[in-house]
Amino acid sequence: MARYIQSLLSQLLTVPRGEVQLEYIRSPRRRKATYMKRKKGLLKKIYELSTLCDVHACAVVYHSDYDAKPEVWPSLEKANPVIERYRSLPEIYRQRTTMDQEAYLTDRILKGEERLKKIKVENWETEMEDLIYEALERPEPSLQGITDPTAQGDVLFMAEKILKRINADRPVVDFSSYYQQQPYLYSHDPRDEATRVVMSAGVARTSPPPPNADGLPNPPWYMQQMVNPSESLQVAPAYPQYPRQPEYPPYWETRRH
């Protein structure tokens, strides 16, 4: 029996405590016990914060029904410099970090409204998804009864969102490797050959010709081409001809051998 009771107590102690509802405690006895317990925990947390992080902190806790005088941590002499330093800060900094009971409740209300709005959006999306999936499972179309333009737009928006999610989860197959052609094999780089041809043509046209036997400058190259066509400048073609790849016999001819 004792072992059974001990096992029950161990189970009760190991059960995690649920979330505490932040509301006013009606029972005076429970309210006082909670106050004393939470006050000790608050002072302990401030001590740990000042010790671990080396910060200047103090706390003043007072309740007219449970305390004869305000309880100050660490002491009144050490708390006064911290309070005076805080009061010497500009008002804009104090308002940014100060929160009273009204500001705390307002902040919680705003956070609750944001959470409620998010839950409403999630519920709406779930409802639209169920409606679309139900319409797909039925043999006859069940969305023809929706005549409201807003509802039709909601269904269309959700259907497009589902399609985008399906396309994002679908694996992408790359077929580019199957259609790549084998590169042509050259004995040299074609770009070097093209550069050589262009540079040689440019140098032949822009470099000044040497003087003739009379000491007079030769006429331009285009005049020489008109006088002596056989000695005209030979310019390589713009696109040099490279050896073609060998042509392989058809498949049926290789089978004969």
PDB file of C-alpha atoms in Angstrom:
ATOM      1  CA  MET A   1       0.000   0.000   0.000  1.00  0.00           C
ATOM      2  CA  ALA A   2       2.797   2.383   0.882  1.00  0.00           C
ATOM      3  CA  ARG A   3       4.528   1.635  -2.414  1.00  0.00           C
ATOM      4  CA  TYR A   4       1.293   2.283  -4.299  1.00  0.00           C
ATOM      5  CA  ILE A   5       0.817   5.648  -2.593  1.00  0.00           C
ATOM      6  CA  GLN A   6       4.453   6.536  -3.264  1.00  0.00           C
ATOM      7  CA  SER A   7       4.045   5.691  -6.953  1.00  0.00           C
ATOM      8  CA  LEU A   8       0.921   7.849  -7.160  1.00  0.00           C
ATOM      9  CA  LEU A   9       2.735  10.759  -5.536  1.00  0.00           C
ATOM     10  CA  SER A  10       5.658  10.400  -7.932  1.00  0.00           C
ATOM     11  CA  GLN A  11       3.242  10.409 -10.875  1.00  0.00           C
ATOM     12  CA  LEU A  12       1.538  13.521  -9.585  1.00  0.00           C
ATOM     13  CA  LEU A  13       4.863  15.271  -9.124  1.00  0.00           C
ATOM     14  CA  THR A  14       6.060  14.390 -12.611  1.00  0.00           C
ATOM     15  CA  VAL A  15       2.868  15.579 -14.328  1.00  0.00           C
ATOM     16  CA  PRO A  16       3.704  18.860 -16.106  1.00  0.00           C
ATOM     17  CA  ARG A  17       1.836  21.890 -14.865  1.00  0.00           C
ATOM     18  CA  GLY A  18      -0.609  23.353 -17.334  1.00  0.00           C
ATOM     19  CA  GLU A  19      -0.646  26.937 -18.478  1.00  0.00           C
ATOM     20  CA  VAL A  20      -1.704  29.304 -15.716  1.00  0.00           C
ATOM     21  CA  GLN A  21      -4.726  31.441 -16.501  1.00  0.00           C
ATOM     22  CA  LEU A  22      -3.843  35.082 -15.924  1.00  0.00           C
ATOM     23  CA  GLU A  23      -6.954  36.220 -14.133  1.00  0.00           C
ATOM     24  CA  TYR A  24      -7.821  37.591 -10.735  1.00  0.00           C
ATOM     25  CA  ILE A  25      -7.847  34.969  -7.972  1.00  0.00           C
ATOM     26  CA  ARG A  26     -11.159  35.162  -6.114  1.00  0.00           C
ATOM     27  CA  SER A  27     -10.114  33.216  -3.040  1.00  0.00           C
ATOM     28  CA  PRO A  28      -8.251  35.468  -0.528  1.00  0.00           C
ATOM     29  CA  ARG A  29      -6.335  32.516   0.877  1.00  0.00           C
ATOM     30  CA  ARG A  30      -5.109  31.332  -2.517  1.00  0.00           C
ATOM     31  CA  ARG A  31      -4.380  34.898  -3.555  1.00  0.00           C
ATOM     32  CA  LYS A  32      -2.131  35.480  -0.541  1.00  0.00           C
ATOM     33  CA  ALA A  33      -0.309  32.174  -1.010  1.00  0.00           C
ATOM     34  CA  THR A  34       0.259  32.929  -4.678  1.00  0.00           C
ATOM     35  CA  TYR A  35       1.521  36.411  -3.848  1.00  0.00           C
ATOM     36  CA  MET A  36       4.077  35.207  -1.329  1.00  0.00           C
ATOM     37  CA  LYS A  37       5.292  32.454  -3.642  1.00  0.00           C
ATOM     38  CA  ARG A  38       5.569  34.636  -6.725  1.00  0.00           C
ATOM     39  CA  LYS A  39       7.285  37.425  -4.795  1.00  0.00           C
ATOM     40  CA  LYS A  40      10.073  35.102  -3.723  1.00  0.00           C
ATOM     41  CA  GLY A  41      10.429  33.827  -7.284  1.00  0.00           C
ATOM     42  CA  LEU A  42      10.594  37.379  -8.656  1.00  0.00           C
ATOM     43  CA  LEU A  43      13.331  38.453  -6.247  1.00  0.00           C
ATOM     44  CA  LYS A  44      15.273  35.287  -7.013  1.00  0.00           C
ATOM     45  CA  LYS A  45      15.110  35.959 -10.758  1.00  0.00           C
ATOM     46  CA  ILE A  46      16.373  39.518 -10.293  1.00  0.00           C
ATOM     47  CA  TYR A  47      19.271  38.239  -8.190  1.00  0.00           C
ATOM     48  CA  GLU A  48      20.187  35.699 -10.884  1.00  0.00           C
ATOM     49  CA  LEU A  49      19.968  38.371 -13.598  1.00  0.00           C
ATOM     50  CA  SER A  50      22.254  40.800 -11.757  1.00  0.00           C
ATOM     51  CA  THR A  51      24.756  38.051 -10.920  1.00  0.00           C
ATOM     52  CA  LEU A  52      24.939  36.290 -14.287  1.00  0.00           C
ATOM     53  CA  CYS A  53      24.795  39.365 -16.534  1.00  0.00           C
ATOM     54  CA  ASP A  54      26.404  41.943 -14.208  1.00  0.00           C
ATOM     55  CA  VAL A  55      23.580  44.473 -14.531  1.00  0.00           C
ATOM     56  CA  HIS A  56      22.307  47.071 -12.100  1.00  0.00           C
ATOM     57  CA  ALA A  57      18.872  45.975 -10.945  1.00  0.00           C
ATOM     58  CA  CYS A  58      16.551  46.489  -8.028  1.00  0.00           C
ATOM     59  CA  ALA A  59      13.017  45.555  -7.074  1.00  0.00           C
ATOM     60  CA  VAL A  60      10.362  47.062  -4.839  1.00  0.00           C
ATOM     61  CA  VAL A  61       7.364  44.869  -4.000  1.00  0.00           C
ATOM     62  CA  TYR A  62       4.538  45.970  -1.740  1.00  0.00           C
ATOM     63  CA  HIS A  63       0.980  44.905  -0.975  1.00  0.00           C
ATOM     64  CA  SER A  64      -0.992  46.790   1.647  1.00  0.00           C
ATOM     65  CA  ASP A  65      -2.845  43.693   2.852  1.00  0.00           C
ATOM     66  CA  TYR A  66       0.101  41.304   3.085  1.00  0.00           C
ATOM     67  CA  ASP A  67       3.172  43.490   3.761  1.00  0.00           C
ATOM     68  CA  ALA A  68       3.751  45.829   6.662  1.00  0.00           C
ATOM     69  CA  LYS A  69       6.297  47.793   4.623  1.00  0.00           C
ATOM     70  CA  PRO A  70       7.640  47.590   1.068  1.00  0.00           C
ATOM     71  CA  GLU A  71      10.217  44.899   0.458  1.00  0.00           C
ATOM     72  CA  VAL A  72      13.278  46.231  -1.386  1.00  0.00           C
ATOM     73  CA  TRP A  73      15.991  44.191  -3.045  1.00  0.00           C
ATOM     74  CA  PRO A  74      18.941  44.191  -2.574  1.00  0.00           C
ATOM     75  CA  SER A  75      18.616  47.006  -0.035  1.00  0.00           C
ATOM     76  CA  LEU A  76      17.274  50.528   0.163  1.00  0.00           C
ATOM     77  CA  GLU A  77      20.783  52.038   0.024  1.00  0.00           C
ATOM     78  CA  LYS A  78      21.699  50.088  -3.142  1.00  0.00           C
ATOM     79  CA  ALA A  79      18.320  50.558  -4.804  1.00  0.00           C
ATOM     80  CA  ASN A  80      18.259  54.379  -4.563  1.00  0.00           C
ATOM     81  CA  PRO A  81      21.183  54.960  -7.023  1.00  0.00           C
ATOM     82  CA  VAL A  82      19.583  52.631  -9.572  1.00  0.00           C
ATOM     83  CA  ILE A  83      16.239  54.418  -9.310  1.00  0.00           C
ATOM     84  CA  GLU A  84      17.843  57.863  -9.581  1.00  0.00           C
ATOM     85  CA  ARG A  85      19.817  56.778 -12.626  1.00  0.00           C
ATOM     86  CA  TYR A  86      16.645  55.555 -14.255  1.00  0.00           C
ATOM     87  CA  ARG A  87      14.829  58.817 -13.516  1.00  0.00           C
ATOM     88  CA  SER A  88      17.679  60.821 -15.056  1.00  0.00           C
ATOM     89  CA  LEU A  89      17.125  59.204 -18.460  1.00  0.00           C
ATOM     90  CA  PRO A  90      15.145  61.118 -21.117  1.00  0.00           C
ATOM     91  CA  GLU A  91      11.425  60.556 -21.060  1.00  0.00           C
ATOM     92  CA  ILE A  92      11.402  58.949 -24.510  1.00  0.00           C
ATOM     93  CA  TYR A  93      13.666  56.129 -23.269  1.00  0.00           C
ATOM     94  CA  ARG A  94      11.641  55.653 -20.116  1.00  0.00           C
ATOM     95  CA  GLN A  95       8.393  55.392 -22.050  1.00  0.00           C
ATOM     96  CA  ARG A  96       9.935  52.832 -24.371  1.00  0.00           C
ATOM     97  CA  THR A  97      10.896  50.467 -21.531  1.00  0.00           C
ATOM     98  CA  THR A  98       8.204  51.234 -18.956  1.00  0.00           C
ATOM     99  CA  MET A  99       5.027  49.170 -18.780  1.00  0.00           C
ATOM    100  CA  ASP A 100       2.277  49.499 -16.210  1.00  0.00           C
ATOM    101  CA  GLN A 101      -0.747  47.286 -15.734  1.00  0.00           C
ATOM    102  CA  GLU A 102      -2.789  49.101 -18.375  1.00  0.00           C
ATOM    103  CA  ALA A 103      -0.012  48.949 -20.974  1.00  0.00           C
ATOM    104  CA  TYR A 104       0.558  45.279 -20.212  1.00  0.00           C
ATOM    105  CA  LEU A 105      -3.117  44.431 -20.688  1.00  0.00           C
ATOM    106  CA  THR A 106      -3.281  46.496 -23.892  1.00  0.00           C
ATOM    107  CA  ASP A 107      -0.277  44.655 -25.296  1.00  0.00           C
ATOM    108  CA  ARG A 108      -1.826  41.293 -24.464  1.00  0.00           C
ATOM    109  CA  ILE A 109      -5.109  42.319 -26.098  1.00  0.00           C
ATOM    110  CA  LEU A 110      -3.323  43.340 -29.304  1.00  0.00           C
ATOM    111  CA  LYS A 111      -1.377  40.080 -29.395  1.00  0.00           C
ATOM    112  CA  GLY A 112      -4.589  38.157 -28.799  1.00  0.00           C
ATOM    113  CA  GLU A 113      -6.301  39.962 -31.680  1.00  0.00           C
ATOM    114  CA  GLU A 114      -3.406  39.140 -34.012  1.00  0.00           C
ATOM    115  CA  ARG A 115      -3.530  35.503 -32.934  1.00  0.00           C
ATOM    116  CA  LEU A 116      -7.295  35.425 -33.472  1.00  0.00           C
ATOM    117  CA  LYS A 117      -6.927  36.925 -36.946  1.00  0.00           C
ATOM    118  CA  LYS A 118      -4.331  34.285 -37.848  1.00  0.00           C
ATOM    119  CA  ILE A 119      -6.593  31.495 -36.602  1.00  0.00           C
ATOM    120  CA  LYS A 120      -9.498  32.863 -38.656  1.00  0.00           C
ATOM    121  CA  VAL A 121      -7.353  32.854 -41.798  1.00  0.00           C
ATOM    122  CA  GLU A 122      -6.239  29.273 -41.124  1.00  0.00           C
ATOM    123  CA  ASN A 123      -9.837  28.166 -40.551  1.00  0.00           C
ATOM    124  CA  TRP A 124     -10.955  29.884 -43.762  1.00  0.00           C
ATOM    125  CA  GLU A 125      -8.207  28.179 -45.781  1.00  0.00           C
ATOM    126  CA  THR A 126      -9.111  24.804 -44.278  1.00  0.00           C
ATOM    127  CA  GLU A 127     -12.780  25.338 -45.120  1.00  0.00           C
ATOM    128  CA  MET A 128     -11.971  26.290 -48.720  1.00  0.00           C
ATOM    129  CA  GLU A 129      -9.667  23.282 -49.125  1.00  0.00           C
ATOM    130  CA  ASP A 130     -12.348  20.923 -47.811  1.00  0.00           C
ATOM    131  CA  LEU A 131     -14.872  22.440 -50.213  1.00  0.00           C
ATOM    132  CA  ILE A 132     -12.542  22.017 -53.205  1.00  0.00           C
ATOM    133  CA  TYR A 133     -11.567  18.448 -52.303  1.00  0.00           C
ATOM    134  CA  GLU A 134     -15.218  17.550 -51.762  1.00  0.00           C
ATOM    135  CA  ALA A 135     -16.080  18.952 -55.188  1.00  0.00           C
ATOM    136  CA  LEU A 136     -13.303  16.886 -56.784  1.00  0.00           C
ATOM    137  CA  GLU A 137     -14.456  13.661 -55.145  1.00  0.00           C
ATOM    138  CA  ARG A 138     -18.086  13.981 -56.244  1.00  0.00           C
ATOM    139  CA  PRO A 139     -19.058  12.830 -59.734  1.00  0.00           C
ATOM    140  CA  GLU A 140     -21.274  15.866 -60.339  1.00  0.00           C
ATOM    141  CA  PRO A 141     -19.931  19.399 -59.918  1.00  0.00           C
ATOM    142  CA  SER A 142     -20.895  20.803 -56.526  1.00  0.00           C
ATOM    143  CA  LEU A 143     -19.520  24.336 -56.978  1.00  0.00           C
ATOM    144  CA  GLN A 144     -22.243  25.518 -59.344  1.00  0.00           C
ATOM    145  CA  GLY A 145     -24.408  26.597 -56.424  1.00  0.00           C
ATOM    146  CA  ILE A 146     -21.908  29.310 -55.454  1.00  0.00           C
ATOM    147  CA  THR A 147     -23.269  32.508 -56.993  1.00  0.00           C
ATOM    148  CA  ASP A 148     -21.663  35.098 -54.717  1.00  0.00           C
ATOM    149  CA  PRO A 149     -18.766  36.785 -56.579  1.00  0.00           C
ATOM    150  CA  THR A 150     -16.760  37.075 -53.356  1.00  0.00           C
ATOM    151  CA  ALA A 151     -17.153  33.372 -52.607  1.00  0.00           C
ATOM    152  CA  GLN A 152     -16.238  32.484 -56.185  1.00  0.00           C
ATOM    153  CA  GLY A 153     -13.104  34.603 -55.913  1.00  0.00           C
ATOM    154  CA  ASP A 154     -12.202  32.903 -52.628  1.00  0.00           C
ATOM    155  CA  VAL A 155     -12.566  29.443 -54.166  1.00  0.00           C
ATOM    156  CA  LEU A 156     -10.508  30.454 -57.206  1.00  0.00           C
ATOM    157  CA  PHE A 157      -7.789  31.973 -55.024  1.00  0.00           C
ATOM    158  CA  MET A 158      -7.568  28.845 -52.886  1.00  0.00           C
ATOM    159  CA  ALA A 159      -7.510  26.560 -55.938  1.00  0.00           C
ATOM    160  CA  GLU A 160      -4.591  28.525 -57.415  1.00  0.00           C
ATOM    161  CA  LYS A 161      -2.784  28.349 -54.078  1.00  0.00           C
ATOM    162  CA  ILE A 162      -3.218  24.564 -53.960  1.00  0.00           C
ATOM    163  CA  LEU A 163      -1.917  24.234 -57.533  1.00  0.00           C
ATOM    164  CA  LYS A 164       1.149  26.321 -56.691  1.00  0.00           C
ATOM    165  CA  ARG A 165       1.834  24.137 -53.663  1.00  0.00           C
ATOM    166  CA  ILE A 166       1.497  20.979 -55.775  1.00  0.00           C
ATOM    167  CA  ASN A 167       3.834  22.343 -58.461  1.00  0.00           C
ATOM    168  CA  ALA A 168       6.362  23.374 -55.827  1.00  0.00           C
ATOM    169  CA  ASP A 169       6.394  19.875 -54.306  1.00  0.00           C
ATOM    170  CA  ARG A 170       6.646  18.151 -57.700  1.00  0.00           C
ATOM    171  CA  PRO A 171      10.194  16.967 -58.536  1.00  0.00           C
ATOM    172  CA  VAL A 172      11.825  18.752 -61.468  1.00  0.00           C
ATOM    173  CA  VAL A 173      13.463  16.505 -64.094  1.00  0.00           C
ATOM    174  CA  ASP A 174      16.245  18.008 -66.192  1.00  0.00           C
ATOM    175  CA  PHE A 175      16.123  16.720 -69.789  1.00  0.00           C
ATOM    176  CA  SER A 176      18.843  19.019 -71.106  1.00  0.00           C
ATOM    177  CA  SER A 177      21.496  16.303 -70.849  1.00  0.00           C
ATOM    178  CA  TYR A 178      19.559  14.095 -73.268  1.00  0.00           C
ATOM    179  CA  TYR A 179      19.532  16.728 -76.015  1.00  0.00           C
ATOM    180  CA  GLN A 180      23.080  17.980 -75.775  1.00  0.00           C
ATOM    181  CA  GLN A 181      25.112  17.555 -78.994  1.00  0.00           C
ATOM    182  CA  GLN A 182      28.688  16.398 -79.048  1.00  0.00           C
ATOM    183  CA  PRO A 183      31.089  19.314 -79.577  1.00  0.00           C
ATOM    184  CA  TYR A 184      33.084  19.495 -82.809  1.00  0.00           C
ATOM    185  CA  LEU A 185      36.691  18.425 -82.480  1.00  0.00           C
ATOM    186  CA  TYR A 186      39.303  20.772 -83.964  1.00  0.00           C
ATOM    187  CA  SER A 187      43.060  20.601 -83.967  1.00  0.00           C
ATOM    188  CA  HIS A 188      43.122  24.205 -82.721  1.00  0.00           C
ATOM    189  CA  ASP A 189      40.803  26.727 -81.185  1.00  0.00           C
ATOM    190  CA  PRO A 190      38.540  28.325 -83.861  1.00  0.00           C
ATOM    191  CA  ARG A 191      38.503  31.580 -81.948  1.00  0.00           C
ATOM    192  CA  ASP A 192      42.286  31.881 -82.280  1.00  0.00           C
ATOM    193  CA  GLU A 193      42.042  31.323 -86.051  1.00  0.00           C
ATOM    194  CA  ALA A 194      39.291  33.923 -86.452  1.00  0.00           C
ATOM    195  CA  THR A 195      41.285  36.417 -84.401  1.00  0.00           C
ATOM    196  CA  ARG A 196      44.371  35.804 -86.528  1.00  0.00           C
ATOM    197  CA  VAL A 197      42.430  36.367 -89.766  1.00  0.00           C
ATOM    198  CA  VAL A 198      40.840  39.596 -88.570  1.00  0.00           C
ATOM    199  CA  MET A 199      44.086  40.948 -87.174  1.00  0.00           C
ATOM    200  CA  SER A 200      46.048  40.097 -90.326  1.00  0.00           C
ATOM    201  CA  ALA A 201      43.452  41.808 -92.521  1.00  0.00           C
ATOM    202  CA  GLY A 202      43.409  44.852 -90.297  1.00  0.00           C
ATOM    203  CA  VAL A 203      47.185  45.143 -90.201  1.00  0.00           C
ATOM    204  CA  ALA A 204      47.436  44.733 -93.995  1.00  0.00           C
ATOM    205  CA  ARG A 205      44.972  47.562 -94.540  1.00  0.00           C
ATOM    206  CA  THR A 206      46.083  50.005 -91.871  1.00  0.00           C
ATOM    207  CA  SER A 207      49.889  49.674 -91.996  1.00  0.00           C
ATOM    208  CA  PRO A 208      51.566  52.181 -94.383  1.00  0.00           C
ATOM    209  CA  PRO A 209      53.220  50.600 -97.464  1.00  0.00           C
ATOM    210  CA  PRO A 210      56.989  51.024 -98.002  1.00  0.00           C
ATOM    211  CA  PRO A 211      58.159  53.743-100.479  1.00  0.00           C
ATOM    212  CA  ASN A 212      58.924  52.788-104.093  1.00  0.00           C
ATOM    213  CA  ALA A 213      62.266  53.075-105.924  1.00  0.00           C
ATOM    214  CA  ASP A 214      61.665  56.741-106.833  1.00  0.00           C
ATOM    215  CA  GLY A 215      61.358  57.711-103.210  1.00  0.00           C
ATOM    216  CA  LEU A 216      57.700  58.596-103.645  1.00  0.00           C
ATOM    217  CA  PRO A 217      55.041  57.042-101.453  1.00  0.00           C
ATOM    218  CA  ASN A 218      53.106  54.243-103.024  1.00  0.00           C
ATOM    219  CA  PRO A 219      49.442  54.808-103.829  1.00  0.00           C
ATOM    220  CA  PRO A 220      46.837  53.370-101.477  1.00  0.00           C
ATOM    221  CA  TRP A 221      46.191  49.655-101.519  1.00  0.00           C
ATOM    222  CA  TYR A 222      42.869  50.032-103.302  1.00  0.00           C
ATOM    223  CA  MET A 223      44.606  51.950-106.147  1.00  0.00           C
ATOM    224  CA  GLN A 224      47.169  49.159-106.447  1.00  0.00           C
ATOM    225  CA  GLN A 225      44.335  46.671-106.719  1.00  0.00           C
ATOM    226  CA  MET A 226      42.831  48.685-109.580  1.00  0.00           C
ATOM    227  CA  VAL A 227      46.179  48.941-111.436  1.00  0.00           C
ATOM    228  CA  ASN A 228      47.463  45.391-110.773  1.00  0.00           C
ATOM    229  CA  PRO A 229      44.516  43.125-110.052  1.00  0.00           C
ATOM    230  CA  SER A 230      46.761  40.054-110.014  1.00  0.00           C
ATOM    231  CA  GLU A 231      48.762  41.461-107.118  1.00  0.00           C
ATOM    232  CA  SER A 232      45.736  42.430-105.082  1.00  0.00           C
ATOM    233  CA  LEU A 233      45.652  41.754-101.408  1.00  0.00           C
ATOM    234  CA  GLN A 234      44.417  38.277-100.558  1.00  0.00           C
ATOM    235  CA  VAL A 235      42.200  38.456 -97.508  1.00  0.00           C
ATOM    236  CA  ALA A 236      41.170  35.289 -95.750  1.00  0.00           C
ATOM    237  CA  PRO A 237      37.443  34.579 -95.599  1.00  0.00           C
ATOM    238  CA  ALA A 238      35.517  35.914 -92.671  1.00  0.00           C
ATOM    239  CA  TYR A 239      34.454  32.410 -91.638  1.00  0.00           C
ATOM    240  CA  PRO A 240      37.387  29.981 -92.008  1.00  0.00           C
ATOM    241  CA  GLN A 241      36.567  26.513 -93.261  1.00  0.00           C
ATOM    242  CA  TYR A 242      37.445  23.763 -90.836  1.00  0.00           C
ATOM    243  CA  PRO A 243      37.595  20.048 -91.597  1.00  0.00           C
ATOM    244  CA  ARG A 244      34.233  18.392 -91.261  1.00  0.00           C
ATOM    245  CA  GLN A 245      33.629  15.437 -89.039  1.00  0.00           C
ATOM    246  CA  PRO A 246      33.796  12.010 -90.680  1.00  0.00           C
ATOM    247  CA  GLU A 247      30.465  10.686 -91.831  1.00  0.00           C
ATOM    248  CA  TYR A 248      29.608   7.307 -90.385  1.00  0.00           C
ATOM    249  CA  PRO A 249      27.740   4.684 -92.451  1.00  0.00           C
ATOM    250  CA  PRO A 250      24.084   4.064 -91.666  1.00  0.00           C
ATOM    251  CA  TYR A 251      23.068   1.619 -89.021  1.00  0.00           C
ATOM    252  CA  TRP A 252      21.792  -1.037 -91.461  1.00  0.00           C
ATOM    253  CA  GLU A 253      25.099  -1.122 -93.361  1.00  0.00           C
ATOM    254  CA  THR A 254      27.072  -1.810 -90.194  1.00  0.00           C
ATOM    255  CA  ARG A 255      24.785  -4.758 -89.426  1.00  0.00           C
ATOM    256  CA  ARG A 256      25.711  -6.449 -92.704  1.00  0.00           C
ATOM    257  CA  HIS A 257      29.349  -6.753 -91.703  1.00  0.00           C
TER     258      HIS A 257
END
